[in-house]
Coordinates of C-alpha atoms (C1' of nucleotides) in Angstrom, one line a residue:
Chain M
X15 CA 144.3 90.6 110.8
X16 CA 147.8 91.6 110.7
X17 CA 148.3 90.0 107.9
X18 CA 145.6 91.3 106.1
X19 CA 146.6 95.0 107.1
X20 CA 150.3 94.3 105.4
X21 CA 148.5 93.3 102.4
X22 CA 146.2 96.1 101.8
X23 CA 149.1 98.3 102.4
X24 CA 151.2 96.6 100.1
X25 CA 148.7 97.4 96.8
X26 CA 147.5 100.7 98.5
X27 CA 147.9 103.0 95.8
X28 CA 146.6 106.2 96.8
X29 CA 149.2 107.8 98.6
X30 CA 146.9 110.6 100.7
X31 CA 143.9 109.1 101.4
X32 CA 143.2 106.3 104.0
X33 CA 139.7 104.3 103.7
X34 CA 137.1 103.8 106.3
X35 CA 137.1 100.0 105.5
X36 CA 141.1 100.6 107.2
X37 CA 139.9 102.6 109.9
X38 CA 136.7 99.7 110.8
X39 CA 139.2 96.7 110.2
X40 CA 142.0 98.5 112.7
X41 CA 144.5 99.1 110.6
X42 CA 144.1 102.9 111.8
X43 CA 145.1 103.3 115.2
X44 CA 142.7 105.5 117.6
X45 CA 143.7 109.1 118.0
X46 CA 145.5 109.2 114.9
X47 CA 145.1 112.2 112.5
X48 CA 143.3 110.6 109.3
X49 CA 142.0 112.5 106.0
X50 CA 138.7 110.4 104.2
X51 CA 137.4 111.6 101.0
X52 CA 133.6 110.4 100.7
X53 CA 130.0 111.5 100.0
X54 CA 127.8 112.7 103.1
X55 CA 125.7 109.8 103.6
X56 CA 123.4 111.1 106.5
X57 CA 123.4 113.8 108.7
X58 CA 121.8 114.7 112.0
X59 CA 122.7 117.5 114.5
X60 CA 121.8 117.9 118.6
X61 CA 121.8 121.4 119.9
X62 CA 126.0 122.2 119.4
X63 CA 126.8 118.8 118.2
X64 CA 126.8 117.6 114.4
X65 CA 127.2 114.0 113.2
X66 CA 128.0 113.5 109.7
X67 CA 127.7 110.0 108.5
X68 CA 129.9 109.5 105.6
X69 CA 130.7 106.7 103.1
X70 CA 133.4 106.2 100.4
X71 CA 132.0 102.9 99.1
X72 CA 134.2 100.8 101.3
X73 CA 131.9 101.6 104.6
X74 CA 130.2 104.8 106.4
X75 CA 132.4 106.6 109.2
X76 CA 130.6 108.9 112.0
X77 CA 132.5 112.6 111.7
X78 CA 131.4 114.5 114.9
X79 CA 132.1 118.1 115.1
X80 CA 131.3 120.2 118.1
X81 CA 130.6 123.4 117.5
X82 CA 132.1 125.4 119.8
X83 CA 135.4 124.5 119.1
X84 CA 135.4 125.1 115.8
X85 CA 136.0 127.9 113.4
X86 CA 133.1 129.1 111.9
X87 CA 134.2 128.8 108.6
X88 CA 134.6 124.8 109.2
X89 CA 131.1 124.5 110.8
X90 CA 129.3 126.6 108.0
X91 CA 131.0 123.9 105.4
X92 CA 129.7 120.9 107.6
X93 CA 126.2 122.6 107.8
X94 CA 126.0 123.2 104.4
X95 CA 126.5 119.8 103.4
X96 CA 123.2 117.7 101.9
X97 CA 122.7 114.1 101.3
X98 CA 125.8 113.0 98.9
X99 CA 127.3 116.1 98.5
X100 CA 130.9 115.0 98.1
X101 CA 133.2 116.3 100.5
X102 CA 137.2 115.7 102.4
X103 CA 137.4 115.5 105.7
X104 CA 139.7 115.7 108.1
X105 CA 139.7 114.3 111.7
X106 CA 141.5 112.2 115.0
X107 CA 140.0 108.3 114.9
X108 CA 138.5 107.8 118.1
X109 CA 137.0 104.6 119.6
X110 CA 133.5 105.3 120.8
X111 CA 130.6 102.2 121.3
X112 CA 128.0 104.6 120.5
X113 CA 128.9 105.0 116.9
X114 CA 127.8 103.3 114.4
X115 CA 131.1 100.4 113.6
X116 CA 132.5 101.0 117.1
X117 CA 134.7 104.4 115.7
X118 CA 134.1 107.8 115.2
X119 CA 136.0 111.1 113.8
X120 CA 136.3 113.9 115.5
X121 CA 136.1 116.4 112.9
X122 CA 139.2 119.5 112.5
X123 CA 138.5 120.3 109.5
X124 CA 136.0 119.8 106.4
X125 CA 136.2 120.8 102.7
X126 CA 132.8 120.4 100.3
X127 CA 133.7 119.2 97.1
X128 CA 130.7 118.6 94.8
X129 CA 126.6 119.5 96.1
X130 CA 124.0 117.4 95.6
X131 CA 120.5 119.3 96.0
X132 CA 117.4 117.4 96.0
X133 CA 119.0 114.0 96.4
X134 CA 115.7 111.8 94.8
X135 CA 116.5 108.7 96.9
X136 CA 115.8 109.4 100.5
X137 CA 116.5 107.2 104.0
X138 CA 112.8 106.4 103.7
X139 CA 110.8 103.9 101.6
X140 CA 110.6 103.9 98.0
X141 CA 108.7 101.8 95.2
X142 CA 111.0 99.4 93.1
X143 CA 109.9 101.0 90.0
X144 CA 111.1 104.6 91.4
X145 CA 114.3 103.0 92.6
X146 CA 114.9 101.4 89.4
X147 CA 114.6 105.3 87.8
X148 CA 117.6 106.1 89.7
X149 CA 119.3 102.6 89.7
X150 CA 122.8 105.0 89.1
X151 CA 122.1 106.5 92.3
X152 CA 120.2 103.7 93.8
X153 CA 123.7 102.1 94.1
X154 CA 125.0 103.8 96.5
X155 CA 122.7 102.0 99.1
X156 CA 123.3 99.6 101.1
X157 CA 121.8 97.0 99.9
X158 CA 122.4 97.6 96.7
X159 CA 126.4 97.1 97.7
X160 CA 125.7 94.0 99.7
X161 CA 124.0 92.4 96.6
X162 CA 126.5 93.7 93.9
X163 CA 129.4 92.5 96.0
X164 CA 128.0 89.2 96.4
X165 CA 127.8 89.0 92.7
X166 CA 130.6 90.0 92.6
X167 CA 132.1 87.3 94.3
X168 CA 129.9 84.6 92.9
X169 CA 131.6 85.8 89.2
X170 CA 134.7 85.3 91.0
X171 CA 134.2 81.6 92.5
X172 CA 133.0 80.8 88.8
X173 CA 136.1 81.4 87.4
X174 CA 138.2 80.1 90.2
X175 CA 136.3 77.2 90.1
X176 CA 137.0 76.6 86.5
X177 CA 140.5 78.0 86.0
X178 CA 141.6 75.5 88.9
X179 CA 140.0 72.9 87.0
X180 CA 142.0 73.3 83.9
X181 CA 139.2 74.9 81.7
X182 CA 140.2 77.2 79.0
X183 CA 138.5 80.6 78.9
X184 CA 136.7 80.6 75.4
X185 CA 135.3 83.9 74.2
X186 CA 131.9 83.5 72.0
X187 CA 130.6 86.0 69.8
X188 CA 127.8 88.0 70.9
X189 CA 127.1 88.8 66.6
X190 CA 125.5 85.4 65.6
X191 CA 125.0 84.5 62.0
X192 CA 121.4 82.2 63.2
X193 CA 119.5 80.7 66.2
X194 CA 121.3 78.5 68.1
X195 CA 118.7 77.2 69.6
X196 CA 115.8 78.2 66.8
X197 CA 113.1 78.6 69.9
X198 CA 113.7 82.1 71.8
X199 CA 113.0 85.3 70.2
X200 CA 116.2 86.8 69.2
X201 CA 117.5 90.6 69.0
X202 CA 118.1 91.5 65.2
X203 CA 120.4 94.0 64.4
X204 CA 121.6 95.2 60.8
X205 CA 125.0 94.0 60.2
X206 CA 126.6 95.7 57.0
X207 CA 123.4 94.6 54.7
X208 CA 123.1 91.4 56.0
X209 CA 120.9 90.3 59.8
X210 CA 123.2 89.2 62.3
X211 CA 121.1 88.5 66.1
X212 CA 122.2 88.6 69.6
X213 CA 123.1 85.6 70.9
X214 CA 121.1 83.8 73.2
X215 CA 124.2 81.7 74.6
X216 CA 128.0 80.4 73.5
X217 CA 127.2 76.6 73.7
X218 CA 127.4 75.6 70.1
X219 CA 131.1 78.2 69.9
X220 CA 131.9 76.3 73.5
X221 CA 131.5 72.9 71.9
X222 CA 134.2 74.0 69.4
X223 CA 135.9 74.8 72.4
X224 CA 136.0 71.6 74.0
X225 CA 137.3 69.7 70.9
X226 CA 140.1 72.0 71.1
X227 CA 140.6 72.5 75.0
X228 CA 139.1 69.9 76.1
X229 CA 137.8 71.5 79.0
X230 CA 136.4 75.3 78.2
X231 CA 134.0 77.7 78.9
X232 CA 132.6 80.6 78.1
X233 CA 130.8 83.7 79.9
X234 CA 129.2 86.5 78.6
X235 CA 126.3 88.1 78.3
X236 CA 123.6 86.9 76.2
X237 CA 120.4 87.9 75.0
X238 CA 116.5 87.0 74.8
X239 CA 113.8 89.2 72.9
X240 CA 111.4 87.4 74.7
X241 CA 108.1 89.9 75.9
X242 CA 108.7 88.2 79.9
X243 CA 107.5 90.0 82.6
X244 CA 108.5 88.2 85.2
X245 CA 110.7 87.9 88.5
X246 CA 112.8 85.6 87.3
X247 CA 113.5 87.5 83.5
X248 CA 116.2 89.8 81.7
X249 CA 116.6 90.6 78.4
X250 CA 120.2 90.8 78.8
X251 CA 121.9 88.2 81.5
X252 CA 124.8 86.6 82.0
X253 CA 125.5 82.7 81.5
X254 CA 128.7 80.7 81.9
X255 CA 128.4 77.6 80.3
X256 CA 131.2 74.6 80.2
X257 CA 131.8 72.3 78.0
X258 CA 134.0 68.9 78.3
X259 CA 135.1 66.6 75.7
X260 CA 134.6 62.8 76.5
X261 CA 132.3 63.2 79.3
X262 CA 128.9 62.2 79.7
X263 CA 125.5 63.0 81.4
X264 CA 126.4 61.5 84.9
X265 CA 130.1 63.6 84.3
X266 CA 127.9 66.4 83.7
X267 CA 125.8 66.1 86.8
X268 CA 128.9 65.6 89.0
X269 CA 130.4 68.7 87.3
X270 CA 127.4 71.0 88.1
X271 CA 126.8 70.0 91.4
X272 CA 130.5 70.7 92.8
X273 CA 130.3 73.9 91.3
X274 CA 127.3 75.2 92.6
X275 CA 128.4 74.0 96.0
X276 CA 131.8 75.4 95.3
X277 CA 129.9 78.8 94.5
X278 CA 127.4 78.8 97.6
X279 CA 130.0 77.9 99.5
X280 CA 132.6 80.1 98.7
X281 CA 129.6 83.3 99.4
X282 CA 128.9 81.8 103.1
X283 CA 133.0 82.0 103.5
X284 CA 133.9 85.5 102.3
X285 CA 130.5 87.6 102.2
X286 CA 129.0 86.3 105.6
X287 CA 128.4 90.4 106.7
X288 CA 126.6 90.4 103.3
X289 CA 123.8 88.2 103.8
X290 CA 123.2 89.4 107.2
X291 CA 122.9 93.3 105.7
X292 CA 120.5 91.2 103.3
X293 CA 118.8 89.3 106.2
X294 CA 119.2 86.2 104.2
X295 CA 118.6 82.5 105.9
X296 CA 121.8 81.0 105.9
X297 CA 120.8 77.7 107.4
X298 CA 119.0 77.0 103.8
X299 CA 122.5 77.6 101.9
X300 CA 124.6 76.0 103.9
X301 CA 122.4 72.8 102.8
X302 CA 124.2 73.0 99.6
X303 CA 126.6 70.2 99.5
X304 CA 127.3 67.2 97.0
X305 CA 125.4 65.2 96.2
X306 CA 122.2 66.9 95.0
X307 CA 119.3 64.2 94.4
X308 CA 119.3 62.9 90.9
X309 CA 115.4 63.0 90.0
X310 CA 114.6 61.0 86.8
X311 CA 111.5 62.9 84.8
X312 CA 109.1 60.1 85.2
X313 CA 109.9 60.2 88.7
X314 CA 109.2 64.3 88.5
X315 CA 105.8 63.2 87.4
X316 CA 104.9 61.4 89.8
X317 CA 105.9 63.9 92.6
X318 CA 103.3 66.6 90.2
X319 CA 100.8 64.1 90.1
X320 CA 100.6 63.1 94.3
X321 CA 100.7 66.9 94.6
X322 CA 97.5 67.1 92.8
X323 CA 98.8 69.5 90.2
X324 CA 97.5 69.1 86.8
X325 CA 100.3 67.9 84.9
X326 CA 100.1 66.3 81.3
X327 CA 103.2 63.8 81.1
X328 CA 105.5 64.8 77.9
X329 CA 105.1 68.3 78.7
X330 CA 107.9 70.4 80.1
X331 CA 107.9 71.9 83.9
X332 CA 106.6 75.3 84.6
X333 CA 107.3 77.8 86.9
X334 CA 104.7 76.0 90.2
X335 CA 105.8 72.6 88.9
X336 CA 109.4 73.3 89.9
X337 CA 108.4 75.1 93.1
X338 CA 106.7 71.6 93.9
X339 CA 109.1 69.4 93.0
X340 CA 112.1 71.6 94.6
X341 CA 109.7 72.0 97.8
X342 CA 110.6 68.0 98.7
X343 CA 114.0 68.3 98.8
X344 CA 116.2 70.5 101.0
X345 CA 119.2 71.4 98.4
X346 CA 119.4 72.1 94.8
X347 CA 117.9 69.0 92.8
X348 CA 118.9 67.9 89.4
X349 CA 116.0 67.0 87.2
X350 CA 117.2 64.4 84.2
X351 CA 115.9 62.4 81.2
X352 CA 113.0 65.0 79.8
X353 CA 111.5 64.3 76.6
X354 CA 113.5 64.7 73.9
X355 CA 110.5 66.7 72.0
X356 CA 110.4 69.6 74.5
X357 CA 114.3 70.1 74.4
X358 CA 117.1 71.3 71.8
X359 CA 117.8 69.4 68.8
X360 CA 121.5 69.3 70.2
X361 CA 120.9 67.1 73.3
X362 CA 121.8 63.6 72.6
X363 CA 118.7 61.0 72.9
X364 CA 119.4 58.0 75.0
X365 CA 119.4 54.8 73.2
X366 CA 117.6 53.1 76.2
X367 CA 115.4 55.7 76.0
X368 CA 115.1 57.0 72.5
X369 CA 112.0 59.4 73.5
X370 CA 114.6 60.7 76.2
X371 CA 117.0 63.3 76.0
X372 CA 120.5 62.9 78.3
X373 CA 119.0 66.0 79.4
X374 CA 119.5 67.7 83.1
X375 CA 118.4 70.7 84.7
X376 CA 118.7 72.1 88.2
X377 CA 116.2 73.5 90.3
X378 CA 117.2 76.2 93.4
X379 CA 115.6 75.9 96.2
X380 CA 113.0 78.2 98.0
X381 CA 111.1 78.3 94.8
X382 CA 114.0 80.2 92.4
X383 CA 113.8 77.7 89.5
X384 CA 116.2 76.8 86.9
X385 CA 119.1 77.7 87.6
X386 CA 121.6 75.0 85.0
X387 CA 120.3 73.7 81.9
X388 CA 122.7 71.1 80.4
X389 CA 122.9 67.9 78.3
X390 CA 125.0 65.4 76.8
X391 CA 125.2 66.9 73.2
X392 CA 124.5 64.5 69.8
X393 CA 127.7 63.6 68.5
X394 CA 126.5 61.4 65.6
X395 CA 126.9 63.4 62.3
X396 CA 123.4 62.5 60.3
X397 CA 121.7 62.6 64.0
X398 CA 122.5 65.8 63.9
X399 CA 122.0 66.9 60.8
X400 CA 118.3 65.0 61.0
X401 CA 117.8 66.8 64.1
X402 CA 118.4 69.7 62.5
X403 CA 116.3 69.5 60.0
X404 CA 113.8 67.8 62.1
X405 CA 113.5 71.6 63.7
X406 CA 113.3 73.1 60.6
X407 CA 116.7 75.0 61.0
X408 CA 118.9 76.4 58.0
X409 CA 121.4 73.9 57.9
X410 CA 123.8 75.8 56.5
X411 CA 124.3 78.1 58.9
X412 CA 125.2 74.9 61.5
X413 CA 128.2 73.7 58.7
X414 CA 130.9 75.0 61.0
X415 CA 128.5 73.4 63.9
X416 CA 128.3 69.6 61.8
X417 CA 132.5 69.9 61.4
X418 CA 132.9 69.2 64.8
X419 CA 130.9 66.1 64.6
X420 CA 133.0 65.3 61.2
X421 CA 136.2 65.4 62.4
X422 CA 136.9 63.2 65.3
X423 CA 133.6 63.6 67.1
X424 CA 133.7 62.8 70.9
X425 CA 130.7 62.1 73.3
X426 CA 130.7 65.5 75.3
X427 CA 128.4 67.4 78.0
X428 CA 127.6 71.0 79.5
X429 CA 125.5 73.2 81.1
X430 CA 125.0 76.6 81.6
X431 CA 124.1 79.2 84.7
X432 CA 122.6 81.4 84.7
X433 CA 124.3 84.4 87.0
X434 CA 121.4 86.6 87.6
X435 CA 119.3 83.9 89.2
X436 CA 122.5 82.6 91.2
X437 CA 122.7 85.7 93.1
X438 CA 119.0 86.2 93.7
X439 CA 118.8 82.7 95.3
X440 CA 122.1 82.9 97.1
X441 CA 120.9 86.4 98.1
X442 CA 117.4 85.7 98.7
X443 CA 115.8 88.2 96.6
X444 CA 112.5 88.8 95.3
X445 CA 113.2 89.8 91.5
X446 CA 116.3 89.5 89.6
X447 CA 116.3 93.2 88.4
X448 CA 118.6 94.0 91.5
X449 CA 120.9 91.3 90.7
X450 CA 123.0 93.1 87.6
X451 CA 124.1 96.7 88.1
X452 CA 122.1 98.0 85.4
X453 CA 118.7 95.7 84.7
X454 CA 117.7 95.4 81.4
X455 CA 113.8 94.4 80.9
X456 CA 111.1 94.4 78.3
X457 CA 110.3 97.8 79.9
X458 CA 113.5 99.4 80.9
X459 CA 116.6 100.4 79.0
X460 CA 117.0 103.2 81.0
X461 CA 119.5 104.0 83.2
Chain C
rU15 C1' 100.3 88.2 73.9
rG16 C1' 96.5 86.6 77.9
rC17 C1' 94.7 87.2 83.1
rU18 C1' 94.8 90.2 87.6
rC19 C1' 96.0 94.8 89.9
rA20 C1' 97.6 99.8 90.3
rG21 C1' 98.2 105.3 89.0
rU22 C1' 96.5 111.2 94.7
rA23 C1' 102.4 116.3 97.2
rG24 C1' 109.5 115.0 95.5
rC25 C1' 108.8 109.7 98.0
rU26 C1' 105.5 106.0 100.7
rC27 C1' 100.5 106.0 101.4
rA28 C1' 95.2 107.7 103.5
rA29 C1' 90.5 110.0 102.2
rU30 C1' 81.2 106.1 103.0
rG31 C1' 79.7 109.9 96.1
rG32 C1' 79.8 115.7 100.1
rU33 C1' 85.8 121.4 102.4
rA34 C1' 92.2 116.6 99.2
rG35 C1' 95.2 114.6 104.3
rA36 C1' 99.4 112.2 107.1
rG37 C1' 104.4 110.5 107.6
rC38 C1' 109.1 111.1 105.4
rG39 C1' 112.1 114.5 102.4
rA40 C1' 112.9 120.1 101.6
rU41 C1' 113.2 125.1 104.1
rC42 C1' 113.5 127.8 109.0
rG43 C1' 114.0 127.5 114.3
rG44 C1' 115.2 124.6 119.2
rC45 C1' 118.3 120.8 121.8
rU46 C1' 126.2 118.8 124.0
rG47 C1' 125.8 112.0 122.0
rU48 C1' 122.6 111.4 117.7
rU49 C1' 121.7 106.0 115.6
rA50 C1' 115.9 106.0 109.6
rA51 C1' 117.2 111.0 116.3
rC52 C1' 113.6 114.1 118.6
rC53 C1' 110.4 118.8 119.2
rG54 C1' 108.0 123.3 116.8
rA55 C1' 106.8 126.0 112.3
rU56 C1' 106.5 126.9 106.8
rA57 C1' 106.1 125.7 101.7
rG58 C1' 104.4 121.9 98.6
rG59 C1' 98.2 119.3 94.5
rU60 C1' 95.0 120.4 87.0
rU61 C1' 94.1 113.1 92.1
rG62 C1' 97.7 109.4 84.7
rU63 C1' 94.7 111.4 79.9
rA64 C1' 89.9 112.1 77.5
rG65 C1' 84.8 111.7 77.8
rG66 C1' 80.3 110.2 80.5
rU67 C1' 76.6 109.5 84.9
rU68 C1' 75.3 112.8 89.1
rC69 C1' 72.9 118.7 92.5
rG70 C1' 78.0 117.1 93.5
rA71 C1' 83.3 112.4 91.2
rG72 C1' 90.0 111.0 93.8
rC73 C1' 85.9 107.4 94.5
rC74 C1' 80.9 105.1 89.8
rC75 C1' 80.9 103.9 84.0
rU76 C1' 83.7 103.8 79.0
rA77 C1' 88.1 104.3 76.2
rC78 C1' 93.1 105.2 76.1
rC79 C1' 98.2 105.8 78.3
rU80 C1' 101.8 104.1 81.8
rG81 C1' 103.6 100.5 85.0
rA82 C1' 103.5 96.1 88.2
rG83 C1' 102.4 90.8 89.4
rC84 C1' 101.3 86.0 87.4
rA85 C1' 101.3 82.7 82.9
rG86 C1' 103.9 81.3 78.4
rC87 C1' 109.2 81.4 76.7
rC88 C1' 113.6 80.3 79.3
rA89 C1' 118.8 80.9 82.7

RNA sequence: UGCUCAGUAGCUCAAUGGUAGAGCGAUCGGCUGUUAACCGAUAGGUUGUAGGUUCGAGCCCUACCUGAGCAGCCA
C-alpha cells in the first residue's frame, strides 16, 4: 500500500486538490485538513445534522456538517446544494464505521460552484430507454463506472497482451474503397464524387500487416448498417483482430484461447470491487483457463440434434444454437471446421475437407455468443481470385488484397473480438448498449 | 424486414367499461448519525396521435406514430 501511495504521489499533478480514492486507500491520514472538489452526489439531513455524499469520479466521500457550529453563510451553501451541483469542500478526515467507505469529512467550509436543477436521473429506478436519453449524465452512476472501468481494463489487457507478444500495432482505414466481406450492409458516405463505406473490420489491411510484421493487429472501430435489434448488436463496435504470418488454424486456436484467458484473467485480478458493484458470478469466469474444448462442426451437430433442436446440417449456428452448444461446456468453446459455403471467401478450405473452411469461432459462456471469429486465410493466388469471383465481388477493388498472395504468399491465420460483447460477458450484462460510453444502435445516435 | 409486447404525473408503475391513483423526485416543515433515511404537508395529468363502438373509453375496435424484446445478419 505504501508503495502504491509513493506512486500516486509521484504522477499527482494537481497541486491543491487531494482525491477521495487517496483519502479511501489511506494515503490521507485521519484528522488532517483536506480540500475535495466534486459533484453533490446525495444528500440527506437529521434535525441539525447534514450529510453530503459527494463524488469526484474516483469514489463518494460523506461531508458531515453540524449546524450549530457553523456559520450560517457555510450552512446556507451546503443547504442549497442539489443533486450534482458541483461544489469544493473543505473539511478534517475522520475515521467513522458508520459512513459509507469507513471515513467521513467533517465539513469547515463549503463553496457551490456550478447548480444543477432538476437533475433527470434520480436514486430511484429508471427504464433503460430513459437512461439511455441521458447516457452523458447516466455516467456518472455507479454502475455505469464499474462497467466503463472494466472496459477499460479489458482494452488494456488487449494491448498488453499483444504488445508483449511482439505484435505490431497496424492502423486500418475506417474509409474503404469496397466490402471486405461483400455480406453485411455497409454505411455509404460520399467521398469527393466517388462512394467510399465504413468499414466493417481491418482483416484484409491486417493481412498486409502480417506479411510485413509478421505479427500485427489492428483495433478500431468498425461499422455494420445492419437493421439489428438485438442484445447482442451495435452499429458502431469495436474489434481487435490479429493477424500472424506462417501460422495455421491450430496456431490460431492456441492464440485466441490464451488471450481470452489472459483478458478474463487480468479483470478478476485488477477490477475484483468492480464485479461485485456489478453483482457478477465470479465462480463462472474464473473457469476461463487454457485449453478451451476444440468442437469440430459435425460434432456441433450432433450436440443440436440430441438437444432436439431443429437444425439443418450445412447451415450456420444461430443465436439458441450457440446457447445450446455453449450450455455443455463450462468455459469458452471453440467451434471449427464450418462449411465453407456459409463463410467468407477469404477462409482457406481444408484439402481433407474441401466443403470445410479452417474456420473457428468462439462461443462465451452463459449464453453471450460469438465472441472471436477467425480462420486460416486462402493463400493460393487463383483460389482466391476464384473465390472471389465465386462471391460475385469486384475484383479489382481486392488487387492490392491478391498482391499479398503474389508476392511471397505465406499460410497465415486470425481472428477478431469483438470488445463490446467481451465486456458484457465478463460483466454479466443483459444488452451491450451499456458496454461503450456512447451506444450507437439502429435507433439511437443520440447522445 | 417479420413475429410478439408496450406507450397513464419529471421517473417507476396501478386503476372489472362507471369520480385518474401510489411510491420516488421537486417544494415547504420536523428530527444531533443519516446509509435509496424517516415523519407531515403542497404542487404536479389533453392517459402517444386520429377516428370509431357505447348512456359512458386509460380500458373495446381500426389506422398511424414511437420504442422494446426475439429472429435474421454478425463481433
Amino acid at each position: 500500500m505504501a508503495e502504491k501511495a509513493r506512486q500516486v504521489k509521484d504522477f499527482s499533478f494537481m497541486q491543491s486538490t487531494v482525491y477521495i480514492e487517496d483519502i479511501l486507500n489511506h494515503r490521507a491520514n485521519d484528522g488532517t485538513e483536506v480540500t475535495l472538489q466534486g459533484w453533490l452526489y446525495h444528500k440527506r439531513s437529521s434535525g441539525k445534522l447534514l450529510f453530503l455524499l459527494v463524488r469526484d469520479g474516483t469514489g463518494i466521500m460523506q461531508c458531515t456538517l453540524f449546524k450549530p457550529s457553523l456559520d450560517a453563510k457555510t450552512v446556507e451553501a451546503a443547504e442549497g446544494l442539489s443533486q450534482e451541483a458541483s461544489l469544493t469542500i473543505t473539511g478534517t478526515v475522520h475515521k467513522d464505521d458508520r459512513a459509507p467507505g469507513g471515513y467521513e469529512l467533517q465539513v469547515s467550509g463549503v463553496t457551490p460552484m456550478g447548480s444543477s436543477v432538476d437533475y433527470p436521473i434520480t436514486p430511484k429506478e429508471h427504464g433503460p430507454e430513459f437512461l439511455m436519453d441521458y447516457r452523458h449524465l447516466w455516467l456518472r452512476s455507479k454502475n455505469q463506472h464499474a462497467i466503463l472501468r472494466i472496459r477499460h481494463t479489458i482494452i488494456k489487457a488487449i494491448r498488453d497482451f499483444f504488445d508483449n507478444r511482439g505484435f505490431t500495432l497496424v492502423d486500418t482505414p475506417i474509409f474503404t474503397p469496397a466490402a471486405c466481406e461483400g455480406t453485411s450492409t455497409l454505411f455509404e458516405t460520399d467521398y469527393f464524387d466517388t462512394k467510399a463505406y465504413l468499414t466493417q473490420s481491418g482483416q484484409l489491411y491486417a493481412e498486409a500487416g502480417a506479411m510485413a510484421f509478421g505479427k500485427a493487429y489492428c483495433f478500431g472501430p468498425t461499422f455494420r448498417a445492419e437493421k439489428s435489434k438485438t442484445r447482442r448488436h451495435l452499429t458502431e463496435f469495436w474489434m481487435v483482430e490479429p493477424e500472424v504470418a506462417f501460422a495455421d488454424l491450430a496456431d490460431n486456436m492456441v492464440l485466441a484461447e490464451q488471450f481470452l484467458e489472459y483478458i478474463v484473467q487480468t479483470v478478476l485480478k485488477d477490477r475484483a470491487e468492480e464485479l461485485t458493484t456489478l453483482e457478477r458470478d465470479t465462480t463462472k469466469l474464473e473457469n476461463v483457463k487454457a485449453p478451451f474444448p476444440r468442437v469440430h462442426y459435425d460434432e456441433a451437430v450432433k450436440i443440436l440434434k440430441e438437444a432436439g433442436l431443429p437444425f439443418e446440417y450445412g447451415n450456420d449456428f444461430g443465436a439458441p444454437d450457440e446457447t445450446a452448444i455453449s450450455e455443455k461446456f463450462d468455459r469458452p468453446v471453440i467451434i471449427h471446421h464450418y462449411p465453407s459455403a456459409v463463410k467468407s471467401f477469404y477462409m482457406k478450405r481444408d484439402p481433407g475437407e474441401p466443403d470445410k473452411a479452417l474456420a473457428m469461432d468462439i462461443l462465451a459462456p452463459e449464453g453471450y455468443g460469438e465472441i472471436v471469429g477467425g480462420s486460416q486465410r486462402e493463400d493460393d493466388y487463383e483460389v482466391l481470385l476464384a473465390r472471389i469471383k465465386e462471391h460475385k465481388l469486384p475484383a479489382e477493388a481486392f488487387d492490392w488484397y491478391l498482391d499479398l498472395r503474389r508476392y511471397g504468399t505465406v499460410p497465415h491465420s486470425g481472428f477478431g473480438l469483438g470488445v463490446e460483447r467481451t465486456v458484457a460477458w465478463i460483466c454479466g450484462l443483459q444488452h451491450v448498449r451499456e458496454t461503450i460510453p456512447f451506444a450507437r444502435m439502429i435507433h439511437r445516435l443520440k447522445p
